Amino acid sequence: MGEFGLKRGIQPWMANLIAIGGIIGSCYFLGTGYLISQMGPSVILLYALGGLIIYTVMQSFAELLVNVPRQGNFISYSAEFISPTWAVGTGWSYWFNWCAYIPSEAVAGGIIMHVFVSEVPVVLWAIAFLLMITILNLIQVGGFGWVESSLAIVKIAHNVIFCIVAALIVLGLIGSAGFIGTSVVFPPNGNLYDDIFPAGWFILIANMALILVNFQGSEIVGLAAAETQDPKKTVPKACRMVVHRIIRVDILPILFLILIIPYAEAGLTDSVFSTALANYGFKEAAAILSFIVLTAAFSCANSGFYGAVRALYGLSLEGMAPRFLSKLNRHCVPMVGTLMTLVCCWLVLSLWWFTNGEGQLYIWLLSVSAFTGAICWISICLAQVVFRKRIYERGYTDADIIAPAPLSPWMPVLIGVVLEVIALVVLAFNEELVGSLYLSIPVVFVPMIVYWVGRKTGRIRGIKFLNPDEKSFDELFPDKRGKL
């Protein structure tokens, strides 16, 4: 096969499921327990804020994808609309984002399996989990589409069933507690502010970065754009539907969760959803939900690996990584990039032996993923703002844009850039998470420095962000002003 042309092996319905499947990972089931234990019922406000951010990012991304199609996606957009140097940092940080996140899913799978088989150490379960991911991602993309979309259905079913059961518990129709209403959130003689913000309001800002991890993977629908059979129709629809799915599939279960479990009982030892049901006598159902978390971890790691390999492929195509990383095998899979990503994931998992256990490693890896992933989201919003500015300068209006992002540039700038930057800066003041910056910051800036020095010395050629079958910005949007 040639260098260019990833196989279009993903159907539109698969792309829609991949969009939501990438969101519901172990961080949702385990990480939410950590967040609830830290901040109580105010976690629902944090999820709403995260939903607003991802809505902004996805609308900006959809506008770019359908108006300026690029196989390298947001890495190409960063190079074209921000700067090549920034694009290098963005691309490598996105790749490493998943190299940190995938092992965190393996750790999560190990934690859950340890609940069922406590005789086997968590670390061995984590190794087995990552081994399964390794094997699965050595097959062609068609296998990815079918597996990921099937696992997404299982995760969605988990949340729907939990909402139904939790609602019946709240109403006292089932369970051992009778009617509880809102008594868990608002106990008798309590103070409204203290009930909602038991750790204070600033905890919303302090944990904002971690909530972003819960929504990472949404951009996978963009990375899959090169492989959908009708990108202009499928991608905008999938991006628009993300916010609706977040409300129905992500935020609604959290609302029911805080209604039935006291925040002091949440944690990282098991799925917080399972813990909640077990408290009301549904131990068998809780065990089933815990097992479903395994599919969530497997699914999110699977879609994340897909995104990582495609990101590395894009880096290679554009001259930001060695050319051999974009070579495709006979199944149209960038196998060398796949192997390199696998090696990095295994190296990250080996950090286990330098931490105080699975809990610390899990949260630390999520923080690294939050930082590097947010850099990419910020880049998407910045690129969209610059794109819009450039076409306006050439005499175009909103009517000339396919799937325009709403309230641009204010919403992308304030929500997609400023708010995310604040979330990352606050990491430096969080004692539990500050250590992640020692790895996150170099991952972003070292590649930028290497590229800048290489360009200055002539050792690195310029970035190539156009494939042979792609039109340049000038071809897509020729200057109208000269025709008036």
Short mmCIF file of C-alpha atoms in Angstrom, two decimals:
data_model
loop_
_atom_site.label_atom_id
_atom_site.label_comp_id
_atom_site.label_asym_id
_atom_site.label_seq_id
_atom_site.Cartn_x
_atom_site.Cartn_y
_atom_site.Cartn_z
CA MET A 1 0.00 0.00 0.00
CA GLY A 2 1.07 3.61 -0.45
CA GLU A 3 1.81 6.10 2.27
CA PHE A 4 -1.53 7.82 2.00
CA GLY A 5 -5.04 6.52 2.35
CA LEU A 6 -6.24 5.06 5.60
CA LYS A 7 -8.92 2.52 4.86
CA ARG A 8 -12.50 3.80 5.14
CA GLY A 9 -13.70 0.86 7.17
CA ILE A 10 -15.98 2.59 9.67
CA GLN A 11 -19.71 2.86 9.00
CA PRO A 12 -21.64 6.04 9.98
CA TRP A 13 -23.50 4.25 12.80
CA MET A 14 -20.16 3.04 14.13
CA ALA A 15 -18.79 6.59 14.14
CA ASN A 16 -21.77 7.75 16.22
CA LEU A 17 -21.22 5.00 18.78
CA ILE A 18 -17.46 5.63 18.82
CA ALA A 19 -18.17 9.27 19.71
CA ILE A 20 -19.99 8.28 22.90
CA GLY A 21 -17.92 5.14 23.53
CA GLY A 22 -14.79 7.23 23.80
CA ILE A 23 -16.38 9.29 26.58
CA ILE A 24 -17.61 6.56 28.93
CA GLY A 25 -14.46 5.04 30.35
CA SER A 26 -13.25 3.86 33.73
CA CYS A 27 -12.66 7.48 34.75
CA TYR A 28 -16.43 7.88 34.64
CA PHE A 29 -17.10 4.86 36.86
CA LEU A 30 -14.03 4.99 39.13
CA GLY A 31 -12.88 8.59 38.77
CA THR A 32 -16.36 9.87 39.58
CA GLY A 33 -16.12 8.09 42.92
CA TYR A 34 -12.93 10.01 43.66
CA LEU A 35 -14.53 13.32 42.64
CA ILE A 36 -17.66 12.71 44.73
CA SER A 37 -15.53 11.87 47.76
CA GLN A 38 -13.62 15.12 47.25
CA MET A 39 -16.44 17.56 46.48
CA GLY A 40 -19.79 15.97 47.29
CA PRO A 41 -22.98 16.82 45.34
CA SER A 42 -21.31 19.77 43.58
CA VAL A 43 -19.82 17.16 41.24
CA ILE A 44 -22.98 17.52 39.13
CA LEU A 45 -22.08 21.17 38.49
CA LEU A 46 -18.58 20.10 37.50
CA TYR A 47 -20.00 17.63 34.98
CA ALA A 48 -22.26 20.32 33.55
CA LEU A 49 -19.26 22.62 33.16
CA GLY A 50 -17.29 19.86 31.47
CA GLY A 51 -20.22 19.21 29.16
CA LEU A 52 -20.24 22.86 28.13
CA ILE A 53 -16.53 22.73 27.35
CA ILE A 54 -16.77 19.60 25.21
CA TYR A 55 -19.80 20.98 23.39
CA THR A 56 -17.76 24.05 22.48
CA VAL A 57 -14.80 21.97 21.36
CA MET A 58 -16.86 19.59 19.24
CA GLN A 59 -18.76 22.37 17.47
CA SER A 60 -15.47 24.07 16.64
CA PHE A 61 -14.01 20.77 15.46
CA ALA A 62 -17.01 19.98 13.25
CA GLU A 63 -16.70 23.35 11.52
CA LEU A 64 -13.06 22.71 10.70
CA LEU A 65 -13.56 19.10 9.63
CA VAL A 66 -16.23 19.76 7.02
CA ASN A 67 -14.94 23.09 5.70
CA VAL A 68 -11.22 22.28 5.59
CA PRO A 69 -10.94 18.46 5.40
CA ARG A 70 -7.57 17.24 6.58
CA GLN A 71 -6.49 13.65 7.18
CA GLY A 72 -4.25 14.84 10.02
CA ASN A 73 -7.25 16.60 11.60
CA PHE A 74 -6.53 18.98 14.48
CA ILE A 75 -2.77 18.51 14.16
CA SER A 76 -3.02 19.80 10.60
CA TYR A 77 -5.30 22.61 11.74
CA SER A 78 -2.81 23.64 14.42
CA ALA A 79 -0.05 23.86 11.81
CA GLU A 80 -2.20 25.66 9.26
CA PHE A 81 -4.00 28.15 11.50
CA ILE A 82 -1.78 28.60 14.59
CA SER A 83 1.88 27.71 13.94
CA PRO A 84 3.92 24.67 12.86
CA THR A 85 5.91 24.75 16.11
CA TRP A 86 2.73 24.70 18.20
CA ALA A 87 1.36 21.90 16.03
CA VAL A 88 4.37 19.75 16.86
CA GLY A 89 3.77 20.18 20.60
CA THR A 90 0.04 19.58 20.16
CA GLY A 91 0.50 16.45 18.08
CA TRP A 92 3.02 14.76 20.33
CA SER A 93 1.08 15.74 23.47
CA TYR A 94 -2.08 14.18 22.03
CA TRP A 95 -0.24 10.99 21.24
CA PHE A 96 1.22 10.84 24.75
CA ASN A 97 -2.16 11.74 26.22
CA TRP A 98 -3.42 8.35 25.12
CA CYS A 99 -0.18 6.62 26.01
CA ALA A 100 -0.89 7.71 29.60
CA TYR A 101 -4.64 7.15 29.47
CA ILE A 102 -4.57 3.63 28.06
CA PRO A 103 -2.48 2.26 30.98
CA SER A 104 -4.81 4.06 33.39
CA GLU A 105 -7.67 2.05 31.90
CA ALA A 106 -5.61 -1.10 32.40
CA VAL A 107 -5.09 -0.14 36.05
CA ALA A 108 -8.84 0.46 36.38
CA GLY A 109 -9.54 -2.95 34.93
CA GLY A 110 -7.11 -4.43 37.43
CA ILE A 111 -8.86 -2.69 40.35
CA ILE A 112 -12.24 -4.09 39.30
CA MET A 113 -10.94 -7.61 38.69
CA HIS A 114 -9.27 -7.51 42.11
CA VAL A 115 -12.74 -7.05 43.59
CA PHE A 116 -13.80 -10.35 42.04
CA VAL A 117 -10.54 -12.28 42.45
CA SER A 118 -8.63 -10.70 45.32
CA GLU A 119 -5.97 -13.44 45.33
CA VAL A 120 -4.50 -12.02 42.11
CA PRO A 121 -2.65 -8.69 42.57
CA VAL A 122 -4.03 -5.63 40.78
CA VAL A 123 -0.79 -5.24 38.83
CA LEU A 124 -1.13 -8.68 37.22
CA TRP A 125 -4.69 -7.94 36.16
CA ALA A 126 -3.52 -4.62 34.70
CA ILE A 127 -0.81 -6.38 32.70
CA ALA A 128 -3.36 -8.88 31.37
CA PHE A 129 -5.67 -6.03 30.44
CA LEU A 130 -3.01 -4.17 28.48
CA LEU A 131 -2.06 -7.42 26.77
CA MET A 132 -5.62 -7.78 25.45
CA ILE A 133 -5.50 -4.22 24.11
CA THR A 134 -2.19 -5.06 22.45
CA ILE A 135 -3.62 -8.09 20.67
CA LEU A 136 -6.82 -6.38 19.55
CA ASN A 137 -5.02 -3.43 18.01
CA LEU A 138 -2.86 -5.65 15.85
CA ILE A 139 -5.93 -6.38 13.70
CA GLN A 140 -7.38 -4.21 10.94
CA VAL A 141 -9.67 -1.22 11.41
CA GLY A 142 -12.86 -3.12 10.59
CA GLY A 143 -12.37 -5.12 13.76
CA PHE A 144 -11.94 -1.89 15.70
CA GLY A 145 -15.22 -0.46 14.45
CA TRP A 146 -17.28 -3.52 15.31
CA VAL A 147 -15.69 -4.12 18.72
CA GLU A 148 -15.81 -0.49 19.86
CA SER A 149 -19.39 0.12 18.75
CA SER A 150 -20.54 -3.10 20.46
CA LEU A 151 -18.84 -2.18 23.73
CA ALA A 152 -20.35 1.30 23.55
CA ILE A 153 -23.82 -0.26 23.51
CA VAL A 154 -23.00 -2.20 26.69
CA LYS A 155 -21.84 0.97 28.47
CA ILE A 156 -24.90 2.94 27.44
CA ALA A 157 -27.10 0.09 28.68
CA HIS A 158 -25.29 0.22 32.05
CA ASN A 159 -26.17 3.88 32.53
CA VAL A 160 -29.77 3.50 31.40
CA ILE A 161 -30.37 0.56 33.75
CA PHE A 162 -28.70 2.39 36.64
CA CYS A 163 -30.93 5.44 36.13
CA ILE A 164 -34.06 3.30 36.22
CA VAL A 165 -33.00 1.38 39.34
CA ALA A 166 -31.79 4.53 41.13
CA ALA A 167 -35.04 6.35 40.37
CA LEU A 168 -37.02 3.48 41.89
CA ILE A 169 -34.75 3.57 44.97
CA VAL A 170 -35.26 7.32 45.38
CA LEU A 171 -39.03 6.83 45.23
CA GLY A 172 -38.85 3.96 47.72
CA LEU A 173 -40.40 1.47 45.32
CA ILE A 174 -37.46 -0.90 45.67
CA GLY A 175 -34.55 -1.27 48.05
CA SER A 176 -34.26 -1.44 51.82
CA ALA A 177 -34.42 2.27 52.72
CA GLY A 178 -37.94 3.28 51.74
CA PHE A 179 -38.63 6.70 50.26
CA ILE A 180 -35.46 8.81 50.43
CA GLY A 181 -36.17 11.65 48.01
CA THR A 182 -33.40 14.24 48.35
CA SER A 183 -32.52 13.41 51.95
CA VAL A 184 -29.05 12.09 51.01
CA VAL A 185 -28.09 15.41 49.41
CA PHE A 186 -30.05 17.65 51.77
CA PRO A 187 -30.19 16.03 55.22
CA PRO A 188 -32.53 17.47 57.88
CA ASN A 189 -31.27 20.65 59.59
CA GLY A 190 -28.51 21.00 57.01
CA ASN A 191 -27.16 24.17 55.42
CA LEU A 192 -27.85 24.51 51.69
CA TYR A 193 -24.40 25.81 50.79
CA ASP A 194 -22.56 23.27 52.95
CA ASP A 195 -24.72 20.44 51.61
CA ILE A 196 -23.84 21.26 48.00
CA PHE A 197 -20.25 22.43 48.58
CA PRO A 198 -18.96 20.45 51.59
CA ALA A 199 -15.37 21.28 50.56
CA GLY A 200 -16.09 24.84 49.39
CA TRP A 201 -16.79 26.28 45.94
CA PHE A 202 -13.14 26.46 44.84
CA ILE A 203 -13.10 22.67 44.63
CA LEU A 204 -14.93 23.11 41.31
CA ILE A 205 -11.90 24.89 39.87
CA ALA A 206 -9.37 22.62 41.57
CA ASN A 207 -10.85 19.46 40.01
CA MET A 208 -11.80 20.89 36.62
CA ALA A 209 -8.88 19.21 34.87
CA LEU A 210 -9.98 15.76 36.05
CA ILE A 211 -13.49 16.26 34.72
CA LEU A 212 -12.01 16.95 31.29
CA VAL A 213 -10.62 13.41 31.26
CA ASN A 214 -14.18 12.11 31.52
CA PHE A 215 -14.97 13.67 28.17
CA GLN A 216 -11.72 12.92 26.39
CA GLY A 217 -12.31 10.64 23.46
CA SER A 218 -15.08 12.80 22.00
CA GLU A 219 -12.61 14.04 19.40
CA ILE A 220 -12.14 10.43 18.25
CA VAL A 221 -15.08 11.02 15.93
CA GLY A 222 -12.89 13.60 14.22
CA LEU A 223 -9.91 11.29 13.99
CA ALA A 224 -12.28 8.74 12.46
CA ALA A 225 -13.37 11.24 9.80
CA ALA A 226 -10.74 9.97 7.36
CA GLU A 227 -12.31 6.53 7.60
CA THR A 228 -16.04 7.27 7.45
CA GLN A 229 -17.69 6.71 4.11
CA ASP A 230 -19.49 10.09 4.08
CA PRO A 231 -17.54 12.48 6.35
CA LYS A 232 -19.42 15.69 5.48
CA LYS A 233 -22.72 14.17 6.51
CA THR A 234 -21.62 11.91 9.35
CA VAL A 235 -19.13 14.08 11.26
CA PRO A 236 -21.31 17.19 11.88
CA LYS A 237 -24.20 15.03 13.03
CA ALA A 238 -22.01 13.02 15.40
CA CYS A 239 -20.44 16.19 16.82
CA ARG A 240 -23.83 17.84 17.36
CA MET A 241 -25.18 14.78 19.12
CA VAL A 242 -22.29 14.59 21.60
CA VAL A 243 -23.80 17.17 23.96
CA HIS A 244 -27.19 15.42 23.92
CA ARG A 245 -25.56 12.11 24.69
CA ILE A 246 -23.52 13.69 27.49
CA ILE A 247 -26.71 14.93 29.17
CA ARG A 248 -28.64 11.69 28.74
CA VAL A 249 -25.87 9.15 29.17
CA ASP A 250 -23.33 10.90 31.42
CA ILE A 251 -24.86 13.67 33.54
CA LEU A 252 -28.27 12.13 34.28
CA PRO A 253 -26.77 9.00 35.95
CA ILE A 254 -24.53 11.26 38.08
CA LEU A 255 -27.63 13.15 39.26
CA PHE A 256 -29.28 9.91 40.38
CA LEU A 257 -26.00 8.73 41.90
CA ILE A 258 -25.63 11.68 44.28
CA LEU A 259 -29.27 11.20 45.30
CA ILE A 260 -28.61 7.70 46.68
CA ILE A 261 -25.00 7.62 47.95
CA PRO A 262 -23.47 9.87 50.66
CA TYR A 263 -20.27 11.44 49.35
CA ALA A 264 -18.26 10.07 52.28
CA GLU A 265 -18.92 6.51 51.05
CA ALA A 266 -17.55 7.08 47.54
CA GLY A 267 -13.97 6.23 46.58
CA LEU A 268 -11.62 4.35 44.28
CA THR A 269 -11.93 0.81 45.62
CA ASP A 270 -14.77 -0.13 43.25
CA SER A 271 -17.21 1.42 40.81
CA VAL A 272 -19.16 4.07 42.73
CA PHE A 273 -22.30 2.94 40.89
CA SER A 274 -21.86 -0.59 42.21
CA THR A 275 -21.20 0.71 45.73
CA ALA A 276 -24.42 2.74 45.61
CA LEU A 277 -26.58 -0.24 44.62
CA ALA A 278 -24.90 -2.54 47.14
CA ASN A 279 -25.82 -0.09 49.91
CA TYR A 280 -29.49 -0.75 49.18
CA GLY A 281 -29.24 -4.52 49.09
CA PHE A 282 -28.64 -5.07 45.38
CA LYS A 283 -25.31 -6.86 45.71
CA GLU A 284 -25.82 -9.12 42.69
CA ALA A 285 -26.75 -6.18 40.48
CA ALA A 286 -23.76 -4.27 41.86
CA ALA A 287 -21.47 -7.13 40.84
CA ILE A 288 -22.90 -7.05 37.31
CA LEU A 289 -22.31 -3.30 37.07
CA SER A 290 -18.74 -3.74 38.29
CA PHE A 291 -18.17 -6.27 35.55
CA ILE A 292 -19.57 -3.85 32.98
CA VAL A 293 -16.95 -1.34 34.09
CA LEU A 294 -14.42 -3.76 32.63
CA THR A 295 -16.03 -3.29 29.22
CA ALA A 296 -15.89 0.48 29.75
CA ALA A 297 -12.18 0.39 30.50
CA PHE A 298 -11.52 -1.95 27.60
CA SER A 299 -13.62 0.13 25.21
CA CYS A 300 -12.10 3.48 26.13
CA ALA A 301 -8.58 2.08 25.97
CA ASN A 302 -9.41 0.56 22.59
CA SER A 303 -10.76 3.80 21.10
CA GLY A 304 -7.91 5.74 22.72
CA PHE A 305 -5.36 3.46 21.13
CA TYR A 306 -7.03 4.01 17.79
CA GLY A 307 -6.74 7.78 18.30
CA ALA A 308 -3.10 7.55 19.39
CA VAL A 309 -2.01 5.55 16.35
CA ARG A 310 -3.89 7.82 13.95
CA ALA A 311 -2.36 10.88 15.64
CA LEU A 312 1.12 9.42 15.20
CA TYR A 313 0.25 8.65 11.58
CA GLY A 314 -0.75 12.29 11.11
CA LEU A 315 2.48 13.51 12.71
CA SER A 316 4.48 11.42 10.28
CA LEU A 317 2.52 12.56 7.22
CA GLU A 318 3.10 16.17 8.14
CA GLY A 319 6.83 15.92 8.80
CA MET A 320 6.63 16.08 12.61
CA ALA A 321 7.70 12.46 13.08
CA PRO A 322 9.84 9.99 11.07
CA ARG A 323 8.33 9.02 7.72
CA PHE A 324 8.37 5.29 8.44
CA LEU A 325 5.62 5.82 11.04
CA SER A 326 3.11 6.55 8.25
CA LYS A 327 3.83 3.40 6.25
CA LEU A 328 0.72 1.25 5.90
CA ASN A 329 0.62 -2.53 5.76
CA ARG A 330 -1.58 -4.55 3.39
CA HIS A 331 -4.56 -4.00 5.72
CA CYS A 332 -4.08 -0.21 5.50
CA VAL A 333 -2.93 -0.08 9.14
CA PRO A 334 0.12 2.01 10.22
CA MET A 335 1.76 -0.96 11.91
CA VAL A 336 5.05 0.71 12.91
CA GLY A 337 3.13 3.50 14.63
CA THR A 338 1.00 0.86 16.32
CA LEU A 339 4.06 -0.91 17.70
CA MET A 340 5.65 2.34 18.89
CA THR A 341 2.47 3.29 20.73
CA LEU A 342 2.29 -0.13 22.36
CA VAL A 343 5.87 0.16 23.60
CA CYS A 344 5.16 3.57 25.15
CA CYS A 345 2.01 2.26 26.88
CA TRP A 346 3.96 -0.61 28.42
CA LEU A 347 6.68 1.78 29.60
CA VAL A 348 4.08 4.02 31.24
CA LEU A 349 2.51 1.05 33.01
CA SER A 350 5.95 0.15 34.36
CA LEU A 351 5.84 3.38 36.41
CA TRP A 352 3.77 1.28 38.83
CA TRP A 353 6.97 0.29 40.60
CA PHE A 354 7.76 3.96 41.37
CA THR A 355 4.43 4.84 43.00
CA ASN A 356 2.62 4.02 46.23
CA GLY A 357 0.09 1.72 44.61
CA GLU A 358 -2.67 1.57 42.05
CA GLY A 359 -4.72 4.46 43.48
CA GLN A 360 -1.89 6.97 43.23
CA LEU A 361 -0.80 5.76 39.80
CA TYR A 362 -4.38 5.87 38.48
CA ILE A 363 -5.08 9.48 39.52
CA TRP A 364 -1.61 10.58 38.45
CA LEU A 365 -2.02 9.11 34.96
CA LEU A 366 -5.45 10.72 34.64
CA SER A 367 -3.89 14.08 35.49
CA VAL A 368 -1.21 13.66 32.83
CA SER A 369 -3.89 12.74 30.33
CA ALA A 370 -6.01 15.72 31.38
CA PHE A 371 -3.19 18.19 30.77
CA THR A 372 -2.02 16.84 27.43
CA GLY A 373 -5.56 16.24 26.17
CA ALA A 374 -6.68 19.76 27.10
CA ILE A 375 -3.81 21.21 25.08
CA CYS A 376 -5.34 19.59 22.01
CA TRP A 377 -8.83 20.90 22.77
CA ILE A 378 -7.44 24.40 23.23
CA SER A 379 -5.72 24.06 19.85
CA ILE A 380 -8.97 23.04 18.14
CA CYS A 381 -10.79 26.12 19.44
CA LEU A 382 -7.92 28.47 18.59
CA ALA A 383 -7.67 27.03 15.07
CA GLN A 384 -11.40 27.50 14.52
CA VAL A 385 -11.24 31.14 15.62
CA VAL A 386 -8.32 31.84 13.26
CA PHE A 387 -10.07 29.97 10.41
CA ARG A 388 -13.19 32.09 10.87
CA LYS A 389 -11.10 35.28 10.97
CA ARG A 390 -9.32 34.39 7.73
CA ILE A 391 -12.45 33.65 5.73
CA TYR A 392 -14.06 36.86 6.94
CA GLU A 393 -10.99 38.72 5.70
CA ARG A 394 -11.54 37.13 2.27
CA GLY A 395 -15.11 38.35 1.99
CA TYR A 396 -17.00 35.27 3.22
CA THR A 397 -19.89 35.26 5.70
CA ASP A 398 -21.43 32.71 8.07
CA ALA A 399 -23.76 31.65 5.24
CA ASP A 400 -20.73 30.30 3.37
CA ILE A 401 -19.72 28.02 6.25
CA ILE A 402 -20.93 24.43 6.55
CA ALA A 403 -21.95 23.54 10.14
CA PRO A 404 -20.78 26.85 11.71
CA ALA A 405 -19.85 26.77 15.41
CA PRO A 406 -22.29 28.89 17.47
CA LEU A 407 -21.32 32.18 19.14
CA SER A 408 -17.89 32.27 17.53
CA PRO A 409 -15.41 33.67 18.48
CA TRP A 410 -16.62 34.37 22.02
CA MET A 411 -17.68 30.87 23.02
CA PRO A 412 -14.56 29.10 21.67
CA VAL A 413 -12.27 31.70 23.26
CA LEU A 414 -13.91 32.00 26.68
CA ILE A 415 -15.08 28.39 27.15
CA GLY A 416 -12.72 26.43 24.92
CA VAL A 417 -9.52 28.33 25.68
CA VAL A 418 -9.62 30.54 28.79
CA LEU A 419 -11.57 28.12 30.98
CA GLU A 420 -9.35 25.19 30.05
CA VAL A 421 -6.17 27.19 30.64
CA ILE A 422 -7.44 28.02 34.13
CA ALA A 423 -8.09 24.32 34.76
CA LEU A 424 -4.51 23.46 33.82
CA VAL A 425 -2.92 26.28 35.83
CA VAL A 426 -4.80 25.21 38.96
CA LEU A 427 -3.14 21.77 38.74
CA ALA A 428 0.01 23.42 40.09
CA PHE A 429 -1.83 24.21 43.33
CA ASN A 430 -3.30 20.73 43.86
CA GLU A 431 -0.95 18.71 46.07
CA GLU A 432 -2.28 15.37 44.83
CA LEU A 433 -2.03 16.27 41.14
CA VAL A 434 0.90 18.68 40.84
CA GLY A 435 3.36 15.83 40.21
CA SER A 436 1.72 15.15 36.86
CA LEU A 437 3.03 18.49 35.56
CA TYR A 438 6.62 17.24 35.75
CA LEU A 439 5.81 14.89 32.88
CA SER A 440 2.99 16.77 31.14
CA ILE A 441 4.83 20.05 30.52
CA PRO A 442 7.95 18.46 28.94
CA VAL A 443 5.76 16.29 26.69
CA VAL A 444 4.29 19.45 25.18
CA PHE A 445 7.31 21.74 25.03
CA VAL A 446 10.29 19.43 24.38
CA PRO A 447 9.03 18.45 20.89
CA MET A 448 8.43 22.14 20.18
CA ILE A 449 12.00 23.02 21.17
CA VAL A 450 13.45 20.15 19.14
CA TYR A 451 11.47 21.20 16.08
CA TRP A 452 12.37 24.89 16.47
CA VAL A 453 16.09 24.12 16.83
CA GLY A 454 15.92 21.67 13.92
CA ARG A 455 14.33 24.28 11.68
CA LYS A 456 16.90 26.90 12.64
CA THR A 457 19.80 24.55 11.94
CA GLY A 458 18.27 23.14 8.76
CA ARG A 459 18.13 19.58 10.09
CA ILE A 460 14.32 19.45 9.97
CA ARG A 461 12.26 20.31 6.91
CA GLY A 462 9.06 22.31 7.06
CA ILE A 463 5.75 20.75 8.03
CA LYS A 464 3.58 19.27 5.31
CA PHE A 465 -0.06 19.42 6.34
CA LEU A 466 -1.62 18.77 2.91
CA ASN A 467 -2.01 15.32 1.41
CA PRO A 468 -1.99 14.96 -2.40
CA ASP A 469 -5.79 14.62 -2.57
CA GLU A 470 -6.50 17.57 -0.25
CA LYS A 471 -7.17 21.16 -1.33
CA SER A 472 -5.31 24.07 0.20
CA PHE A 473 -7.07 26.82 2.12
CA ASP A 474 -6.57 29.15 -0.87
CA GLU A 475 -8.26 26.65 -3.17
CA LEU A 476 -11.17 26.09 -0.80
CA PHE A 477 -11.68 29.77 -0.01
CA PRO A 478 -10.30 31.98 -2.81
CA ASP A 479 -10.34 35.69 -2.06
CA LYS A 480 -13.76 37.11 -2.99
CA ARG A 481 -12.79 40.72 -2.53
CA GLY A 482 -11.05 40.98 -5.88
CA LYS A 483 -14.23 39.82 -7.64
CA LEU A 484 -16.45 42.55 -6.23
#
